[in-house]
Amino acid sequence: MRFLLAMIGIVAWADGVPAALNPTVVAAETRVALGFVMQGTQYGEGFGGVSDRESGMLPGFTAEASRLGPLLGLPGIYSGLVYDFAGGPLSYNGFIQGHAVPRLSPYDSTDHARFNTVEVRLGRALTLSTVVDVVPFVAAGYQTWYRDVGGAGGYAEFYRAGIAGAGARFDVALSDRLVISATAAGFAVVRGRASAPALGFAAEFGTSGEETVHLGADWELSNALHLFAGLGVRHFNYAGSALNNGFYEPPSSTLVVRSEVGVAFGFQ
């Protein structure tokens, strides 16, 4: 670890002077963006020797504001705010819980789902070469899932949790107008909670984990107008809950694959 930190210091401070960030990278990271999203979702939970499965493709959108530049006398400060939404029908194939025996009943239906994620990032950019910059960052945010399983045996359930973690973003300027990026991050999923008002159920679940990777491209059409595209994968677990009013939230795993395309407006 000390060797890695020393090498970062050598790269970022050549001859005692901070190396300049690539201007195309700075332009790509200083923007307000809005894009269309298609999200593939797979969810699974297991309880009582059986499992629930949900899957499908959901439309949505992404909105982002970010800045890369000097702040309070420090060079290369990166800050970003991202909001992601996706909603629509997911196929539900599994079981429902009940008070009567047997407690679990097979049930196939549709989940009219809505997902929301907010993430705030703060980091410091480092120059690796004249065309490559890296931005280590810390991040925190919030995620929700409104799960509305239809039909006579269906019910609405609301999940929410905080996320906190760290990651790194690598930006490569392939030309004076095109930047490609790769981002990886890990998070703790904290203060999670699930509730189903129709069942009189509400419970918290413990801390779990989340991992994300993302590949992106930004093409500068003019100083003010950019086009962008991306592909990302997000995986997270919910740890499950204790019994409440005869019901409980079992441990679960969710995998999300998202593609996006949109426009961005630079404000350097």
C-alpha positions as protocol buffer text, in pm:
chain_id: "A"
residue {
  index: 1
  type: MET
  ca { x: 0 y: 0 z: 0 }
}
residue {
  index: 2
  type: ARG
  ca { x: 282 y: 247 z: 82 }
}
residue {
  index: 3
  type: PHE
  ca { x: 447 y: 166 z: -251 }
}
residue {
  index: 4
  type: LEU
  ca { x: 120 y: 233 z: -436 }
}
residue {
  index: 5
  type: LEU
  ca { x: 71 y: 566 z: -262 }
}
residue {
  index: 6
  type: ALA
  ca { x: 430 y: 662 z: -336 }
}
residue {
  index: 7
  type: MET
  ca { x: 388 y: 580 z: -705 }
}
residue {
  index: 8
  type: ILE
  ca { x: 69 y: 788 z: -722 }
}
residue {
  index: 9
  type: GLY
  ca { x: 258 y: 1075 z: -565 }
}
residue {
  index: 10
  type: ILE
  ca { x: 539 y: 1045 z: -821 }
}
residue {
  index: 11
  type: VAL
  ca { x: 296 y: 1040 z: -1113 }
}
residue {
  index: 12
  type: ALA
  ca { x: 84 y: 1328 z: -984 }
}
residue {
  index: 13
  type: TRP
  ca { x: 372 y: 1554 z: -879 }
}
residue {
  index: 14
  type: ALA
  ca { x: 644 y: 1555 z: -1144 }
}
residue {
  index: 15
  type: ASP
  ca { x: 934 y: 1781 z: -1041 }
}
residue {
  index: 16
  type: GLY
  ca { x: 729 y: 1908 z: -747 }
}
residue {
  index: 17
  type: VAL
  ca { x: 461 y: 2057 z: -976 }
}
residue {
  index: 18
  type: PRO
  ca { x: 113 y: 1902 z: -1014 }
}
residue {
  index: 19
  type: ALA
  ca { x: 85 y: 1742 z: -1358 }
}
residue {
  index: 20
  type: ALA
  ca { x: -191 y: 1896 z: -1569 }
}
residue {
  index: 21
  type: LEU
  ca { x: -507 y: 1697 z: -1631 }
}
residue {
  index: 22
  type: ASN
  ca { x: -595 y: 1620 z: -1991 }
}
residue {
  index: 23
  type: PRO
  ca { x: -828 y: 1903 z: -2110 }
}
residue {
  index: 24
  type: THR
  ca { x: -1052 y: 1663 z: -2304 }
}
residue {
  index: 25
  type: VAL
  ca { x: -1102 y: 1459 z: -1987 }
}
residue {
  index: 26
  type: VAL
  ca { x: -1180 y: 1775 z: -1790 }
}
residue {
  index: 27
  type: ALA
  ca { x: -1439 y: 1875 z: -2052 }
}
residue {
  index: 28
  type: ALA
  ca { x: -1600 y: 1528 z: -2044 }
}
residue {
  index: 29
  type: GLU
  ca { x: -1627 y: 1531 z: -1665 }
}
residue {
  index: 30
  type: THR
  ca { x: -1760 y: 1888 z: -1632 }
}
residue {
  index: 31
  type: ARG
  ca { x: -2118 y: 1863 z: -1752 }
}
residue {
  index: 32
  type: VAL
  ca { x: -2489 y: 1824 z: -1695 }
}
residue {
  index: 33
  type: ALA
  ca { x: -2625 y: 1509 z: -1862 }
}
residue {
  index: 34
  type: LEU
  ca { x: -2959 y: 1344 z: -1933 }
}
residue {
  index: 35
  type: GLY
  ca { x: -2996 y: 1000 z: -2090 }
}
residue {
  index: 36
  type: PHE
  ca { x: -3235 y: 718 z: -2176 }
}
residue {
  index: 37
  type: VAL
  ca { x: -3178 y: 384 z: -2002 }
}
residue {
  index: 38
  type: MET
  ca { x: -3275 y: 21 z: -2057 }
}
residue {
  index: 39
  type: GLN
  ca { x: -3230 y: -189 z: -1743 }
}
residue {
  index: 40
  type: GLY
  ca { x: -3224 y: -566 z: -1727 }
}
residue {
  index: 41
  type: THR
  ca { x: -3311 y: -685 z: -1376 }
}
residue {
  index: 42
  type: GLN
  ca { x: -3283 y: -1026 z: -1209 }
}
residue {
  index: 43
  type: TYR
  ca { x: -3390 y: -1069 z: -847 }
}
residue {
  index: 44
  type: GLY
  ca { x: -3389 y: -1383 z: -636 }
}
residue {
  index: 45
  type: GLU
  ca { x: -3470 y: -1466 z: -274 }
}
residue {
  index: 46
  type: GLY
  ca { x: -3485 y: -1799 z: -94 }
}
residue {
  index: 47
  type: PHE
  ca { x: -3691 y: -1902 z: 208 }
}
residue {
  index: 48
  type: GLY
  ca { x: -3841 y: -2221 z: 344 }
}
residue {
  index: 49
  type: GLY
  ca { x: -3660 y: -2434 z: 84 }
}
residue {
  index: 50
  type: VAL
  ca { x: -3820 y: -2248 z: -209 }
}
residue {
  index: 51
  type: SER
  ca { x: -3736 y: -1930 z: -398 }
}
residue {
  index: 52
  type: ASP
  ca { x: -3885 y: -1623 z: -564 }
}
residue {
  index: 53
  type: ARG
  ca { x: -3758 y: -1498 z: -897 }
}
residue {
  index: 54
  type: GLU
  ca { x: -3823 y: -1172 z: -1078 }
}
residue {
  index: 55
  type: SER
  ca { x: -3680 y: -1067 z: -1413 }
}
residue {
  index: 56
  type: GLY
  ca { x: -3741 y: -834 z: -1704 }
}
residue {
  index: 57
  type: MET
  ca { x: -3634 y: -526 z: -1898 }
}
residue {
  index: 58
  type: LEU
  ca { x: -3728 y: -182 z: -1767 }
}
residue {
  index: 59
  type: PRO
  ca { x: -3705 y: 158 z: -1936 }
}
residue {
  index: 60
  type: GLY
  ca { x: -3578 y: 456 z: -1741 }
}
residue {
  index: 61
  type: PHE
  ca { x: -3355 y: 759 z: -1741 }
}
residue {
  index: 62
  type: THR
  ca { x: -3037 y: 892 z: -1583 }
}
residue {
  index: 63
  type: ALA
  ca { x: -2956 y: 1250 z: -1483 }
}
residue {
  index: 64
  type: GLU
  ca { x: -2610 y: 1366 z: -1378 }
}
residue {
  index: 65
  type: ALA
  ca { x: -2419 y: 1679 z: -1285 }
}
residue {
  index: 66
  type: SER
  ca { x: -2041 y: 1664 z: -1237 }
}
residue {
  index: 67
  type: ARG
  ca { x: -1740 y: 1894 z: -1224 }
}
residue {
  index: 68
  type: LEU
  ca { x: -1365 y: 1842 z: -1247 }
}
residue {
  index: 69
  type: GLY
  ca { x: -1139 y: 2134 z: -1164 }
}
residue {
  index: 70
  type: PRO
  ca { x: -985 y: 2347 z: -889 }
}
residue {
  index: 71
  type: LEU
  ca { x: -1178 y: 2401 z: -568 }
}
residue {
  index: 72
  type: LEU
  ca { x: -1075 y: 2598 z: -258 }
}
residue {
  index: 73
  type: GLY
  ca { x: -720 y: 2621 z: -387 }
}
residue {
  index: 74
  type: LEU
  ca { x: -688 y: 2247 z: -455 }
}
residue {
  index: 75
  type: PRO
  ca { x: -645 y: 2126 z: -816 }
}
residue {
  index: 76
  type: GLY
  ca { x: -830 y: 1838 z: -980 }
}
residue {
  index: 77
  type: ILE
  ca { x: -1127 y: 1808 z: -743 }
}
residue {
  index: 78
  type: TYR
  ca { x: -1404 y: 1588 z: -880 }
}
residue {
  index: 79
  type: SER
  ca { x: -1763 y: 1612 z: -758 }
}
residue {
  index: 80
  type: GLY
  ca { x: -2069 y: 1442 z: -900 }
}
residue {
  index: 81
  type: LEU
  ca { x: -2439 y: 1381 z: -840 }
}
residue {
  index: 82
  type: VAL
  ca { x: -2620 y: 1100 z: -1024 }
}
residue {
  index: 83
  type: TYR
  ca { x: -2990 y: 1006 z: -1019 }
}
residue {
  index: 84
  type: ASP
  ca { x: -3111 y: 686 z: -1188 }
}
residue {
  index: 85
  type: PHE
  ca { x: -3472 y: 573 z: -1239 }
}
residue {
  index: 86
  type: ALA
  ca { x: -3622 y: 264 z: -1399 }
}
residue {
  index: 87
  type: GLY
  ca { x: -3978 y: 136 z: -1387 }
}
residue {
  index: 88
  type: GLY
  ca { x: -4215 y: -111 z: -1549 }
}
residue {
  index: 89
  type: PRO
  ca { x: -4332 y: -475 z: -1534 }
}
residue {
  index: 90
  type: LEU
  ca { x: -4115 y: -760 z: -1406 }
}
residue {
  index: 91
  type: SER
  ca { x: -4231 y: -1120 z: -1424 }
}
residue {
  index: 92
  type: TYR
  ca { x: -4282 y: -1266 z: -1074 }
}
residue {
  index: 93
  type: ASN
  ca { x: -4246 y: -1643 z: -1033 }
}
residue {
  index: 94
  type: GLY
  ca { x: -4241 y: -1774 z: -679 }
}
residue {
  index: 95
  type: PHE
  ca { x: -4440 y: -1797 z: -360 }
}
residue {
  index: 96
  type: ILE
  ca { x: -4633 y: -1574 z: -122 }
}
residue {
  index: 97
  type: GLN
  ca { x: -4628 y: -1588 z: 257 }
}
residue {
  index: 98
  type: GLY
  ca { x: -4946 y: -1629 z: 460 }
}
residue {
  index: 99
  type: HIS
  ca { x: -5067 y: -1689 z: 813 }
}
residue {
  index: 100
  type: ALA
  ca { x: -5254 y: -2011 z: 727 }
}
residue {
  index: 101
  type: VAL
  ca { x: -5099 y: -2356 z: 672 }
}
residue {
  index: 102
  type: PRO
  ca { x: -4930 y: -2412 z: 435 }
}
residue {
  index: 103
  type: ARG
  ca { x: -4752 y: -2081 z: 496 }
}
residue {
  index: 104
  type: LEU
  ca { x: -4607 y: -2064 z: 141 }
}
residue {
  index: 105
  type: SER
  ca { x: -4827 y: -2076 z: -167 }
}
residue {
  index: 106
  type: PRO
  ca { x: -4703 y: -2087 z: -530 }
}
residue {
  index: 107
  type: TYR
  ca { x: -4779 y: -1763 z: -710 }
}
residue {
  index: 108
  type: ASP
  ca { x: -4702 y: -1623 z: -1056 }
}
residue {
  index: 109
  type: SER
  ca { x: -4781 y: -1262 z: -1137 }
}
residue {
  index: 110
  type: THR
  ca { x: -4631 y: -929 z: -1244 }
}
residue {
  index: 111
  type: ASP
  ca { x: -4437 y: -684 z: -1030 }
}
residue {
  index: 112
  type: HIS
  ca { x: -4507 y: -324 z: -1135 }
}
residue {
  index: 113
  type: ALA
  ca { x: -4165 y: -212 z: -1015 }
}
residue {
  index: 114
  type: ARG
  ca { x: -4003 y: 128 z: -970 }
}
residue {
  index: 115
  type: PHE
  ca { x: -3631 y: 169 z: -886 }
}
residue {
  index: 116
  type: ASN
  ca { x: -3461 y: 490 z: -771 }
}
residue {
  index: 117
  type: THR
  ca { x: -3092 y: 543 z: -694 }
}
residue {
  index: 118
  type: VAL
  ca { x: -2914 y: 862 z: -587 }
}
residue {
  index: 119
  type: GLU
  ca { x: -2534 y: 876 z: -557 }
}
residue {
  index: 120
  type: VAL
  ca { x: -2301 y: 1161 z: -456 }
}
residue {
  index: 121
  type: ARG
  ca { x: -1927 y: 1138 z: -533 }
}
residue {
  index: 122
  type: LEU
  ca { x: -1623 y: 1336 z: -424 }
}
residue {
  index: 123
  type: GLY
  ca { x: -1266 y: 1267 z: -538 }
}
residue {
  index: 124
  type: ARG
  ca { x: -927 y: 1398 z: -647 }
}
residue {
  index: 125
  type: ALA
  ca { x: -804 y: 1342 z: -1003 }
}
residue {
  index: 126
  type: LEU
  ca { x: -448 y: 1224 z: -1070 }
}
residue {
  index: 127
  type: THR
  ca { x: -259 y: 1231 z: -1399 }
}
residue {
  index: 128
  type: LEU
  ca { x: -115 y: 897 z: -1510 }
}
residue {
  index: 129
  type: SER
  ca { x: -3 y: 1017 z: -1855 }
}
residue {
  index: 130
  type: THR
  ca { x: -82 y: 1292 z: -2104 }
}
residue {
  index: 131
  type: VAL
  ca { x: -398 y: 1106 z: -2209 }
}
residue {
  index: 132
  type: VAL
  ca { x: -492 y: 904 z: -1897 }
}
residue {
  index: 133
  type: ASP
  ca { x: -633 y: 1041 z: -1571 }
}
residue {
  index: 134
  type: VAL
  ca { x: -767 y: 848 z: -1272 }
}
residue {
  index: 135
  type: VAL
  ca { x: -1017 y: 973 z: -1014 }
}
residue {
  index: 136
  type: PRO
  ca { x: -1028 y: 785 z: -683 }
}
residue {
  index: 137
  type: PHE
  ca { x: -1350 y: 886 z: -505 }
}
residue {
  index: 138
  type: VAL
  ca { x: -1569 y: 827 z: -204 }
}
residue {
  index: 139
  type: ALA
  ca { x: -1944 y: 801 z: -252 }
}
residue {
  index: 140
  type: ALA
  ca { x: -2268 y: 782 z: -59 }
}
residue {
  index: 141
  type: GLY
  ca { x: -2630 y: 754 z: -163 }
}
residue {
  index: 142
  type: TYR
  ca { x: -2973 y: 607 z: -129 }
}
residue {
  index: 143
  type: GLN
  ca { x: -3171 y: 340 z: -316 }
}
residue {
  index: 144
  type: THR
  ca { x: -3538 y: 244 z: -318 }
}
residue {
  index: 145
  type: TRP
  ca { x: -3748 y: -25 z: -483 }
}
residue {
  index: 146
  type: TYR
  ca { x: -4127 y: -7 z: -488 }
}
residue {
  index: 147
  type: ARG
  ca { x: -4242 y: -363 z: -550 }
}
residue {
  index: 148
  type: ASP
  ca { x: -4611 y: -400 z: -642 }
}
residue {
  index: 149
  type: VAL
  ca { x: -4702 y: -762 z: -714 }
}
residue {
  index: 150
  type: GLY
  ca { x: -5046 y: -773 z: -877 }
}
residue {
  index: 151
  type: GLY
  ca { x: -5333 y: -1022 z: -861 }
}
residue {
  index: 152
  type: ALA
  ca { x: -5557 y: -1151 z: -584 }
}
residue {
  index: 153
  type: GLY
  ca { x: -5265 y: -1269 z: -371 }
}
residue {
  index: 154
  type: GLY
  ca { x: -5037 y: -981 z: -447 }
}
residue {
  index: 155
  type: TYR
  ca { x: -4934 y: -687 z: -232 }
}
residue {
  index: 156
  type: ALA
  ca { x: -4710 y: -382 z: -237 }
}
residue {
  index: 157
  type: GLU
  ca { x: -4373 y: -381 z: -65 }
}
residue {
  index: 158
  type: PHE
  ca { x: -4124 y: -96 z: -29 }
}
residue {
  index: 159
  type: TYR
  ca { x: -3747 y: -143 z: 9 }
}
residue {
  index: 160
  type: ARG
  ca { x: -3503 y: 134 z: 95 }
}
residue {
  index: 161
  type: ALA
  ca { x: -3138 y: 145 z: 202 }
}
residue {
  index: 162
  type: GLY
  ca { x: -2837 y: 374 z: 219 }
}
residue {
  index: 163
  type: ILE
  ca { x: -2510 y: 303 z: 41 }
}
residue {
  index: 164
  type: ALA
  ca { x: -2159 y: 421 z: 127 }
}
residue {
  index: 165
  type: GLY
  ca { x: -1826 y: 323 z: -26 }
}
residue {
  index: 166
  type: ALA
  ca { x: -1539 y: 411 z: -258 }
}
residue {
  index: 167
  type: GLY
  ca { x: -1421 y: 355 z: -612 }
}
residue {
  index: 168
  type: ALA
  ca { x: -1205 y: 477 z: -897 }
}
residue {
  index: 169
  type: ARG
  ca { x: -1271 y: 608 z: -1246 }
}
residue {
  index: 170
  type: PHE
  ca { x: -1016 y: 584 z: -1529 }
}
residue {
  index: 171
  type: ASP
  ca { x: -1054 y: 831 z: -1818 }
}
residue {
  index: 172
  type: VAL
  ca { x: -863 y: 789 z: -2145 }
}
residue {
  index: 173
  type: ALA
  ca { x: -864 y: 1063 z: -2411 }
}
residue {
  index: 174
  type: LEU
  ca { x: -852 y: 877 z: -2743 }
}
residue {
  index: 175
  type: SER
  ca { x: -860 y: 1209 z: -2930 }
}
residue {
  index: 176
  type: ASP
  ca { x: -924 y: 1576 z: -2855 }
}
residue {
  index: 177
  type: ARG
  ca { x: -1300 y: 1501 z: -2865 }
}
residue {
  index: 178
  type: LEU
  ca { x: -1345 y: 1139 z: -2750 }
}
residue {
  index: 179
  type: VAL
  ca { x: -1300 y: 1005 z: -2396 }
}
residue {
  index: 180
  type: ILE
  ca { x: -1364 y: 649 z: -2281 }
}
residue {
  index: 181
  type: SER
  ca { x: -1398 y: 563 z: -1913 }
}
residue {
  index: 182
  type: ALA
  ca { x: -1401 y: 263 z: -1681 }
}
residue {
  index: 183
  type: THR
  ca { x: -1536 y: 284 z: -1326 }
}
residue {
  index: 184
  type: ALA
  ca { x: -1543 y: 29 z: -1044 }
}
residue {
  index: 185
  type: ALA
  ca { x: -1680 y: 79 z: -693 }
}
residue {
  index: 186
  type: GLY
  ca { x: -1775 y: -116 z: -382 }
}
residue {
  index: 187
  type: PHE
  ca { x: -2038 y: -14 z: -126 }
}
residue {
  index: 188
  type: ALA
  ca { x: -2185 y: -116 z: 205 }
}
residue {
  index: 189
  type: VAL
  ca { x: -2566 y: -136 z: 198 }
}
residue {
  index: 190
  type: VAL
  ca { x: -2670 y: 10 z: 534 }
}
residue {
  index: 191
  type: ARG
  ca { x: -2986 y: 85 z: 733 }
}
residue {
  index: 192
  type: GLY
  ca { x: -3197 y: -124 z: 496 }
}
residue {
  index: 193
  type: ARG
  ca { x: -3566 y: -163 z: 561 }
}
residue {
  index: 194
  type: ALA
  ca { x: -3861 y: -343 z: 400 }
}
residue {
  index: 195
  type: SER
  ca { x: -4230 y: -277 z: 463 }
}
residue {
  index: 196
  type: ALA
  ca { x: -4559 y: -416 z: 333 }
}
residue {
  index: 197
  type: PRO
  ca { x: -4846 y: -210 z: 483 }
}
residue {
  index: 198
  type: ALA
  ca { x: -5121 y: -448 z: 367 }
}
residue {
  index: 199
  type: LEU
  ca { x: -4958 y: -728 z: 570 }
}
residue {
  index: 200
  type: GLY
  ca { x: -4882 y: -513 z: 874 }
}
residue {
  index: 201
  type: PHE
  ca { x: -4515 y: -593 z: 815 }
}
residue {
  index: 202
  type: ALA
  ca { x: -4212 y: -367 z: 862 }
}
residue {
  index: 203
  type: ALA
  ca { x: -3859 y: -472 z: 953 }
}
residue {
  index: 204
  type: GLU
  ca { x: -3497 y: -371 z: 918 }
}
residue {
  index: 205
  type: PHE
  ca { x: -3226 y: -589 z: 771 }
}
residue {
  index: 206
  type: GLY
  ca { x: -2855 y: -591 z: 841 }
}
residue {
  index: 207
  type: THR
  ca { x: -2560 y: -451 z: 650 }
}
residue {
  index: 208
  type: SER
  ca { x: -2472 y: -619 z: 319 }
}
residue {
  index: 209
  type: GLY
  ca { x: -2272 y: -534 z: 6 }
}
residue {
  index: 210
  type: GLU
  ca { x: -2293 y: -385 z: -342 }
}
residue {
  index: 211
  type: GLU
  ca { x: -2051 y: -386 z: -636 }
}
residue {
  index: 212
  type: THR
  ca { x: -2065 y: -181 z: -956 }
}
residue {
  index: 213
  type: VAL
  ca { x: -1867 y: -159 z: -1280 }
}
residue {
  index: 214
  type: HIS
  ca { x: -1931 y: 80 z: -1568 }
}
residue {
  index: 215
  type: LEU
  ca { x: -1787 y: 149 z: -1914 }
}
residue {
  index: 216
  type: GLY
  ca { x: -1865 y: 476 z: -2087 }
}
residue {
  index: 217
  type: ALA
  ca { x: -1780 y: 705 z: -2378 }
}
residue {
  index: 218
  type: ASP
  ca { x: -1817 y: 1081 z: -2420 }
}
residue {
  index: 219
  type: TRP
  ca { x: -1796 y: 1245 z: -2763 }
}
residue {
  index: 220
  type: GLU
  ca { x: -1761 y: 1624 z: -2768 }
}
residue {
  index: 221
  type: LEU
  ca { x: -1958 y: 1772 z: -3060 }
}
residue {
  index: 222
  type: SER
  ca { x: -1888 y: 2130 z: -2950 }
}
residue {
  index: 223
  type: ASN
  ca { x: -1775 y: 2313 z: -2638 }
}
residue {
  index: 224
  type: ALA
  ca { x: -2130 y: 2294 z: -2502 }
}
residue {
  index: 225
  type: LEU
  ca { x: -2277 y: 1976 z: -2654 }
}
residue {
  index: 226
  type: HIS
  ca { x: -2166 y: 1615 z: -2594 }
}
residue {
  index: 227
  type: LEU
  ca { x: -2310 y: 1273 z: -2672 }
}
residue {
  index: 228
  type: PHE
  ca { x: -2254 y: 986 z: -2429 }
}
residue {
  index: 229
  type: ALA
  ca { x: -2320 y: 613 z: -2404 }
}
residue {
  index: 230
  type: GLY
  ca { x: -2252 y: 355 z: -2136 }
}
residue {
  index: 231
  type: LEU
  ca { x: -2296 y: 3 z: -2009 }
}
residue {
  index: 232
  type: GLY
  ca { x: -2299 y: -82 z: -1639 }
}
residue {
  index: 233
  type: VAL
  ca { x: -2347 y: -378 z: -1405 }
}
residue {
  index: 234
  type: ARG
  ca { x: -2466 y: -345 z: -1045 }
}
residue {
  index: 235
  type: HIS
  ca { x: -2507 y: -629 z: -795 }
}
residue {
  index: 236
  type: PHE
  ca { x: -2633 y: -598 z: -439 }
}
residue {
  index: 237
  type: ASN
  ca { x: -2766 y: -815 z: -158 }
}
residue {
  index: 238
  type: TYR
  ca { x: -3028 y: -756 z: 109 }
}
residue {
  index: 239
  type: ALA
  ca { x: -2946 y: -941 z: 430 }
}
residue {
  index: 240
  type: GLY
  ca { x: -3301 y: -1037 z: 531 }
}
residue {
  index: 241
  type: SER
  ca { x: -3496 y: -955 z: 847 }
}
residue {
  index: 242
  type: ALA
  ca { x: -3636 y: -1102 z: 1164 }
}
residue {
  index: 243
  type: LEU
  ca { x: -3999 y: -1219 z: 1189 }
}
residue {
  index: 244
  type: ASN
  ca { x: -4257 y: -941 z: 1225 }
}
residue {
  index: 245
  type: ASN
  ca { x: -4633 y: -997 z: 1249 }
}
residue {
  index: 246
  type: GLY
  ca { x: -4584 y: -1348 z: 1113 }
}
residue {
  index: 247
  type: PHE
  ca { x: -4383 y: -1237 z: 808 }
}
residue {
  index: 248
  type: TYR
  ca { x: -4018 y: -1180 z: 732 }
}
residue {
  index: 249
  type: GLU
  ca { x: -3793 y: -1057 z: 453 }
}
residue {
  index: 250
  type: PRO
  ca { x: -3562 y: -1337 z: 332 }
}
residue {
  index: 251
  type: PRO
  ca { x: -3203 y: -1276 z: 211 }
}
residue {
  index: 252
  type: SER
  ca { x: -3196 y: -1176 z: -154 }
}
residue {
  index: 253
  type: SER
  ca { x: -2967 y: -1094 z: -445 }
}
residue {
  index: 254
  type: THR
  ca { x: -3031 y: -844 z: -726 }
}
residue {
  index: 255
  type: LEU
  ca { x: -2836 y: -810 z: -1052 }
}
residue {
  index: 256
  type: VAL
  ca { x: -2891 y: -505 z: -1274 }
}
residue {
  index: 257
  type: VAL
  ca { x: -2742 y: -456 z: -1623 }
}
residue {
  index: 258
  type: ARG
  ca { x: -2797 y: -108 z: -1768 }
}
residue {
  index: 259
  type: SER
  ca { x: -2732 y: 49 z: -2106 }
}
residue {
  index: 260
  type: GLU
  ca { x: -2762 y: 424 z: -2156 }
}
residue {
  index: 261
  type: VAL
  ca { x: -2738 y: 687 z: -2426 }
}
residue {
  index: 262
  type: GLY
  ca { x: -2794 y: 1060 z: -2401 }
}
residue {
  index: 263
  type: VAL
  ca { x: -2678 y: 1418 z: -2435 }
}
residue {
  index: 264
  type: ALA
  ca { x: -2462 y: 1627 z: -2205 }
}
residue {
  index: 265
  type: PHE
  ca { x: -2401 y: 2000 z: -2181 }
}
residue {
  index: 266
  type: GLY
  ca { x: -2055 y: 2123 z: -2085 }
}
residue {
  index: 267
  type: PHE
  ca { x: -2015 y: 2428 z: -1862 }
}
residue {
  index: 268
  type: GLN
  ca { x: -1641 y: 2491 z: -1844 }
}
